[in-house]
Amino acid sequence: MNDKGIIFDLDGVIVDTAKYHYLAWKKIADALGFEFTKAHNELLKGVSRTRSLEILLDIGKITLSDNEKQKKLISKNKDYLGYIEKMGADEILPGVLTVLDFLDENNIHYVLGSASKNAELILKQINLHHRFFGIVDGNAVSKAKPDPEVFLIGAHKLHLPPENCIVFEDAIAGVEAAKIANMTAIGIGDKETLSEADFVFNDFTEISEAFLYELLDSTKY
Ligand code: BG6
Ligand code: MG
């Protein structure tokens, strides 16, 4: 089973940072004078920072100059980092550490495949950075999910062909990217939303050792 490797998304899979993204984007929307709801926030999951601002401005039907957009991006990230800097290992989502321990015990390498430019900082905050075999984050990619670039670089870091890689993702765009890359996609979240995934679990506590053994032993599903 050592011919398999894992690629983890970060936001929504290892930690729930969507709530912090929401608060930071809401502050921008408030300042621009329109309502930004939690339902709106769903549209930003898995999406790059720049694209998130475009979506936000569309919601508010606001047009800004490139210079103003840059200022909003800087201000949003500053606010977001204020929340991230307070994060600790207690924010690792339930069941994640059990799965990571299982992988370590079985010598299965895992890398990160995230759209976030803050991924390294977040992993350090929650004390997981040293456990990853490699990190692919928003600074390393030029094309956003559902483009498979982030996961293909991840496979390269694992020294494995894409079909031997298993991706954990919470976003539709991420599951799509994994499938385009010819990887096994495991959705974390709602079954109907992530219907393109090969398997879906509400969270990591639902993933049994038996499932992991089966997953890692078999070739592509
Ligand atoms: C993704 C999140 O992981 O990273 C998105 O799901 C976020 O919501 C994106 O916009 C970019 O994050 P950052 O930290 O670079 O602003
Ligand atoms: Mg995610």
mmCIF file of C-alpha atoms and ligand atoms in Angstrom:
data_model
loop_
_atom_site.group_PDB
_atom_site.id
_atom_site.type_symbol
_atom_site.label_atom_id
_atom_site.label_comp_id
_atom_site.label_asym_id
_atom_site.label_seq_id
_atom_site.Cartn_x
_atom_site.Cartn_y
_atom_site.Cartn_z
ATOM 1 C CA MET A 1 0.000 0.000 0.000
ATOM 2 C CA ASN A 2 3.037 2.268 -0.033
ATOM 3 C CA ASP A 3 2.461 2.981 -3.679
ATOM 4 C CA LYS A 4 -0.392 5.290 -2.624
ATOM 5 C CA GLY A 5 -0.209 8.871 -1.432
ATOM 6 C CA ILE A 6 -2.675 11.356 -0.008
ATOM 7 C CA ILE A 7 -3.333 14.993 -0.861
ATOM 8 C CA PHE A 8 -5.265 16.993 1.713
ATOM 9 C CA ASP A 9 -7.071 20.223 1.031
ATOM 10 C CA LEU A 10 -6.749 22.525 4.060
ATOM 11 C CA ASP A 11 -9.678 24.902 4.522
ATOM 12 C CA GLY A 12 -12.815 22.917 5.350
ATOM 13 C CA VAL A 13 -10.933 19.612 5.550
ATOM 14 C CA ILE A 14 -8.288 20.034 8.262
ATOM 15 C CA VAL A 15 -9.604 23.258 9.805
ATOM 16 C CA ASP A 16 -12.792 25.283 9.557
ATOM 17 C CA THR A 17 -11.399 28.604 8.393
ATOM 18 C CA ALA A 18 -14.523 29.429 6.344
ATOM 19 C CA LYS A 19 -15.914 31.228 9.405
ATOM 20 C CA TYR A 20 -12.890 33.548 9.491
ATOM 21 C CA HIS A 21 -12.997 34.152 5.737
ATOM 22 C CA TYR A 22 -16.680 35.014 6.211
ATOM 23 C CA LEU A 23 -16.038 37.574 8.948
ATOM 24 C CA ALA A 24 -13.246 39.225 6.954
ATOM 25 C CA TRP A 25 -15.255 39.393 3.702
ATOM 26 C CA LYS A 26 -18.327 40.608 5.606
ATOM 27 C CA LYS A 27 -16.327 43.548 6.918
ATOM 28 C CA ILE A 28 -15.493 44.499 3.310
ATOM 29 C CA ALA A 29 -19.160 44.136 2.279
ATOM 30 C CA ASP A 30 -20.325 46.170 5.293
ATOM 31 C CA ALA A 31 -17.934 48.971 4.356
ATOM 32 C CA LEU A 32 -19.229 48.907 0.784
ATOM 33 C CA GLY A 33 -22.826 48.938 2.086
ATOM 34 C CA PHE A 34 -24.343 45.594 1.060
ATOM 35 C CA GLU A 35 -25.373 42.408 2.797
ATOM 36 C CA PHE A 36 -23.081 39.382 2.663
ATOM 37 C CA THR A 37 -24.716 36.251 4.067
ATOM 38 C CA LYS A 38 -23.385 32.836 5.107
ATOM 39 C CA ALA A 39 -25.092 31.405 2.016
ATOM 40 C CA HIS A 40 -23.073 33.843 -0.107
ATOM 41 C CA ASN A 41 -19.950 32.663 1.708
ATOM 42 C CA GLU A 42 -20.527 29.121 0.390
ATOM 43 C CA LEU A 43 -19.722 30.447 -3.090
ATOM 44 C CA LEU A 44 -16.211 31.368 -1.956
ATOM 45 C CA LYS A 45 -15.187 27.914 -0.692
ATOM 46 C CA GLY A 46 -12.169 26.569 -2.554
ATOM 47 C CA VAL A 47 -11.980 29.770 -4.623
ATOM 48 C CA SER A 48 -8.825 31.935 -4.755
ATOM 49 C CA ARG A 49 -8.675 35.239 -2.892
ATOM 50 C CA THR A 50 -8.808 37.363 -6.047
ATOM 51 C CA ARG A 51 -11.718 35.386 -7.485
ATOM 52 C CA SER A 52 -13.505 35.590 -4.115
ATOM 53 C CA LEU A 53 -13.381 39.393 -4.301
ATOM 54 C CA GLU A 54 -14.835 39.312 -7.832
ATOM 55 C CA ILE A 55 -17.721 37.138 -6.604
ATOM 56 C CA LEU A 56 -18.251 39.404 -3.585
ATOM 57 C CA LEU A 57 -18.385 42.516 -5.759
ATOM 58 C CA ASP A 58 -20.846 40.783 -8.115
ATOM 59 C CA ILE A 59 -23.101 40.040 -5.127
ATOM 60 C CA GLY A 60 -23.036 43.718 -4.133
ATOM 61 C CA LYS A 61 -23.245 44.841 -7.782
ATOM 62 C CA ILE A 62 -20.219 47.032 -7.163
ATOM 63 C CA THR A 63 -17.512 48.021 -9.625
ATOM 64 C CA LEU A 64 -14.064 48.976 -8.329
ATOM 65 C CA SER A 65 -10.866 50.060 -10.033
ATOM 66 C CA ASP A 66 -7.902 47.656 -9.992
ATOM 67 C CA ASN A 67 -6.223 49.872 -7.417
ATOM 68 C CA GLU A 68 -9.278 49.785 -5.132
ATOM 69 C CA LYS A 69 -9.530 46.018 -5.559
ATOM 70 C CA GLN A 70 -5.894 45.619 -4.464
ATOM 71 C CA LYS A 71 -6.605 47.686 -1.355
ATOM 72 C CA LYS A 72 -9.641 45.509 -0.509
ATOM 73 C CA LEU A 73 -7.589 42.325 -0.964
ATOM 74 C CA ILE A 74 -4.881 43.627 1.368
ATOM 75 C CA SER A 75 -7.388 44.797 3.938
ATOM 76 C CA LYS A 76 -9.351 41.512 3.839
ATOM 77 C CA ASN A 77 -6.221 39.435 4.298
ATOM 78 C CA LYS A 78 -4.984 41.611 7.157
ATOM 79 C CA ASP A 79 -8.268 41.105 8.945
ATOM 80 C CA TYR A 80 -8.276 37.353 8.177
ATOM 81 C CA LEU A 81 -4.717 36.981 9.525
ATOM 82 C CA GLY A 82 -5.898 38.530 12.789
ATOM 83 C CA TYR A 83 -8.104 35.455 13.261
ATOM 84 C CA ILE A 84 -5.491 32.977 11.981
ATOM 85 C CA GLU A 85 -2.850 34.247 14.403
ATOM 86 C CA LYS A 86 -5.126 33.199 17.280
ATOM 87 C CA MET A 87 -5.595 29.647 15.966
ATOM 88 C CA GLY A 88 -4.178 26.626 17.762
ATOM 89 C CA ALA A 89 -4.113 22.839 17.503
ATOM 90 C CA ASP A 90 -7.524 22.691 19.215
ATOM 91 C CA GLU A 91 -9.025 23.887 15.908
ATOM 92 C CA ILE A 92 -7.998 20.754 13.999
ATOM 93 C CA LEU A 93 -11.282 19.190 12.899
ATOM 94 C CA PRO A 94 -12.503 15.996 14.637
ATOM 95 C CA GLY A 95 -10.954 12.750 13.412
ATOM 96 C CA VAL A 96 -8.171 14.377 11.357
ATOM 97 C CA LEU A 97 -5.372 13.477 13.781
ATOM 98 C CA THR A 98 -6.525 9.841 13.952
ATOM 99 C CA VAL A 99 -6.288 9.578 10.159
ATOM 100 C CA LEU A 100 -2.863 11.297 10.079
ATOM 101 C CA ASP A 101 -1.594 8.938 12.816
ATOM 102 C CA PHE A 102 -2.845 5.958 10.796
ATOM 103 C CA LEU A 103 -1.013 7.210 7.694
ATOM 104 C CA ASP A 104 2.211 7.791 9.644
ATOM 105 C CA GLU A 105 2.037 4.316 11.203
ATOM 106 C CA ASN A 106 1.637 2.807 7.745
ATOM 107 C CA ASN A 107 4.327 4.973 6.097
ATOM 108 C CA ILE A 108 1.872 6.601 3.722
ATOM 109 C CA HIS A 109 3.101 10.027 2.639
ATOM 110 C CA TYR A 110 0.747 12.981 2.518
ATOM 111 C CA VAL A 111 1.030 16.481 1.082
ATOM 112 C CA LEU A 112 -1.135 19.571 1.197
ATOM 113 C CA GLY A 113 -2.999 20.833 -1.894
ATOM 114 C CA SER A 114 -4.621 24.149 -1.021
ATOM 115 C CA ALA A 115 -5.657 27.331 -2.830
ATOM 116 C CA SER A 116 -4.690 29.400 0.202
ATOM 117 C CA LYS A 117 -1.614 31.610 0.252
ATOM 118 C CA ASN A 118 -1.798 31.418 4.052
ATOM 119 C CA ALA A 119 -1.640 27.605 4.155
ATOM 120 C CA GLU A 120 1.871 27.326 5.638
ATOM 121 C CA LEU A 121 1.046 29.789 8.394
ATOM 122 C CA ILE A 122 -2.168 27.930 9.271
ATOM 123 C CA LEU A 123 -0.352 24.559 9.384
ATOM 124 C CA LYS A 124 2.254 26.086 11.705
ATOM 125 C CA GLN A 125 -0.453 27.585 13.940
ATOM 126 C CA ILE A 126 -2.088 24.178 14.388
ATOM 127 C CA ASN A 127 1.295 22.447 14.754
ATOM 128 C CA LEU A 128 0.926 20.133 11.739
ATOM 129 C CA HIS A 129 3.385 21.742 9.330
ATOM 130 C CA HIS A 130 6.260 19.339 10.097
ATOM 131 C CA ARG A 131 4.135 16.265 9.428
ATOM 132 C CA PHE A 132 3.496 17.008 5.751
ATOM 133 C CA PHE A 133 5.784 15.479 3.129
ATOM 134 C CA GLY A 134 5.251 18.560 0.982
ATOM 135 C CA ILE A 135 3.105 21.653 0.665
ATOM 136 C CA VAL A 136 1.407 22.947 -2.479
ATOM 137 C CA ASP A 137 -0.403 26.209 -1.738
ATOM 138 C CA GLY A 138 -1.833 29.259 -3.470
ATOM 139 C CA ASN A 139 1.683 30.630 -4.006
ATOM 140 C CA ALA A 140 2.704 27.577 -6.041
ATOM 141 C CA VAL A 141 -0.117 27.471 -8.570
ATOM 142 C CA SER A 142 -1.120 29.668 -11.475
ATOM 143 C CA LYS A 143 -4.480 28.012 -12.178
ATOM 144 C CA ALA A 144 -7.219 27.700 -9.568
ATOM 145 C CA LYS A 145 -9.314 24.599 -8.832
ATOM 146 C CA PRO A 146 -11.164 23.035 -10.711
ATOM 147 C CA ASP A 147 -7.960 23.127 -12.741
ATOM 148 C CA PRO A 148 -6.005 20.064 -11.543
ATOM 149 C CA GLU A 149 -2.648 21.916 -11.361
ATOM 150 C CA VAL A 150 -2.465 22.002 -7.541
ATOM 151 C CA PHE A 151 -3.045 18.241 -7.252
ATOM 152 C CA LEU A 152 -0.733 17.333 -10.142
ATOM 153 C CA ILE A 153 2.089 19.233 -8.420
ATOM 154 C CA GLY A 154 1.113 17.345 -5.256
ATOM 155 C CA ALA A 155 1.442 13.993 -7.068
ATOM 156 C CA HIS A 156 4.852 15.095 -8.316
ATOM 157 C CA LYS A 157 5.936 15.880 -4.744
ATOM 158 C CA LEU A 158 4.742 12.425 -3.686
ATOM 159 C CA HIS A 159 6.708 10.878 -6.597
ATOM 160 C CA LEU A 160 3.549 9.043 -7.606
ATOM 161 C CA PRO A 161 1.408 8.877 -10.740
ATOM 162 C CA PRO A 162 -1.902 10.767 -10.318
ATOM 163 C CA GLU A 163 -3.986 7.578 -10.316
ATOM 164 C CA ASN A 164 -2.188 6.473 -7.124
ATOM 165 C CA CYS A 165 -3.194 9.655 -5.303
ATOM 166 C CA ILE A 166 -6.198 10.089 -3.044
ATOM 167 C CA VAL A 167 -7.554 13.595 -2.469
ATOM 168 C CA PHE A 168 -9.591 14.798 0.523
ATOM 169 C CA GLU A 169 -11.708 17.824 -0.438
ATOM 170 C CA ASP A 170 -14.691 19.786 0.869
ATOM 171 C CA ALA A 171 -15.328 21.977 -2.197
ATOM 172 C CA ILE A 172 -17.102 21.052 -5.426
ATOM 173 C CA ALA A 173 -14.299 22.699 -7.438
ATOM 174 C CA GLY A 174 -11.716 20.652 -5.539
ATOM 175 C CA VAL A 175 -13.494 17.341 -6.130
ATOM 176 C CA GLU A 176 -13.753 18.263 -9.805
ATOM 177 C CA ALA A 177 -10.026 19.064 -9.928
ATOM 178 C CA ALA A 178 -9.180 15.688 -8.354
ATOM 179 C CA LYS A 179 -11.342 13.818 -10.873
ATOM 180 C CA ILE A 180 -9.844 15.726 -13.811
ATOM 181 C CA ALA A 181 -6.411 14.757 -12.447
ATOM 182 C CA ASN A 182 -7.533 11.088 -12.515
ATOM 183 C CA MET A 183 -7.246 10.745 -8.726
ATOM 184 C CA THR A 184 -9.579 9.158 -6.189
ATOM 185 C CA ALA A 185 -11.685 11.933 -4.625
ATOM 186 C CA ILE A 186 -12.990 11.694 -1.085
ATOM 187 C CA GLY A 187 -15.504 14.392 -0.250
ATOM 188 C CA ILE A 188 -15.745 15.773 3.271
ATOM 189 C CA GLY A 189 -19.178 17.315 3.686
ATOM 190 C CA ASP A 190 -22.598 16.906 2.169
ATOM 191 C CA LYS A 191 -23.225 13.831 -0.061
ATOM 192 C CA GLU A 192 -25.496 15.665 -2.476
ATOM 193 C CA THR A 193 -23.225 18.687 -2.842
ATOM 194 C CA LEU A 194 -20.144 16.509 -3.410
ATOM 195 C CA SER A 195 -21.877 13.924 -5.602
ATOM 196 C CA GLU A 196 -18.927 13.798 -8.045
ATOM 197 C CA ALA A 197 -16.640 12.350 -5.348
ATOM 198 C CA ASP A 198 -15.863 8.615 -5.199
ATOM 199 C CA PHE A 199 -16.761 8.550 -1.485
ATOM 200 C CA VAL A 200 -18.277 11.175 0.814
ATOM 201 C CA PHE A 201 -18.111 11.442 4.609
ATOM 202 C CA ASN A 202 -19.589 14.140 6.826
ATOM 203 C CA ASP A 203 -16.291 14.339 8.679
ATOM 204 C CA PHE A 204 -13.167 12.313 9.468
ATOM 205 C CA THR A 205 -14.721 10.594 12.498
ATOM 206 C CA GLU A 206 -16.820 8.581 10.013
ATOM 207 C CA ILE A 207 -13.735 7.142 8.294
ATOM 208 C CA SER A 208 -12.835 3.709 9.682
ATOM 209 C CA GLU A 209 -9.452 1.980 9.646
ATOM 210 C CA ALA A 210 -11.029 -0.791 7.583
ATOM 211 C CA PHE A 211 -12.015 1.762 4.950
ATOM 212 C CA LEU A 212 -8.506 3.233 4.887
ATOM 213 C CA TYR A 213 -6.895 -0.207 4.528
ATOM 214 C CA GLU A 214 -9.226 -1.040 1.663
ATOM 215 C CA LEU A 215 -8.652 2.329 0.012
ATOM 216 C CA LEU A 216 -4.883 2.108 0.226
ATOM 217 C CA ASP A 217 -4.647 -1.508 -0.860
ATOM 218 C CA SER A 218 -6.728 -1.323 -3.968
ATOM 219 C CA THR A 219 -5.789 0.289 -7.225
ATOM 220 C CA LYS A 220 -7.965 3.026 -8.687
ATOM 221 C CA TYR A 221 -11.683 2.917 -7.878
HETATM 222 C C1 BG6 B 1 -9.276 28.195 -0.024
HETATM 223 C C2 BG6 B 1 -10.539 28.627 0.679
HETATM 224 O O1 BG6 B 1 -8.715 27.089 0.608
HETATM 225 O O2 BG6 B 1 -8.333 29.266 -0.019
HETATM 226 C C3 BG6 B 1 -11.096 29.878 0.026
HETATM 227 O O3 BG6 B 1 -11.496 27.577 0.616
HETATM 228 C C4 BG6 B 1 -10.028 30.976 0.029
HETATM 229 O O4 BG6 B 1 -12.247 30.297 0.709
HETATM 230 C C5 BG6 B 1 -8.774 30.456 -0.667
HETATM 231 O O5 BG6 B 1 -10.521 32.130 -0.646
HETATM 232 C C6 BG6 B 1 -7.645 31.482 -0.677
HETATM 233 O O6 BG6 B 1 -7.208 31.696 0.636
HETATM 234 P P1 BG6 B 1 -6.197 32.841 1.098
HETATM 235 O O7 BG6 B 1 -5.809 32.386 2.484
HETATM 236 O O8 BG6 B 1 -5.044 32.827 0.139
HETATM 237 O O9 BG6 B 1 -6.934 34.122 1.073
HETATM 238 MG MG MG B 2 -11.483 23.520 1.097
#
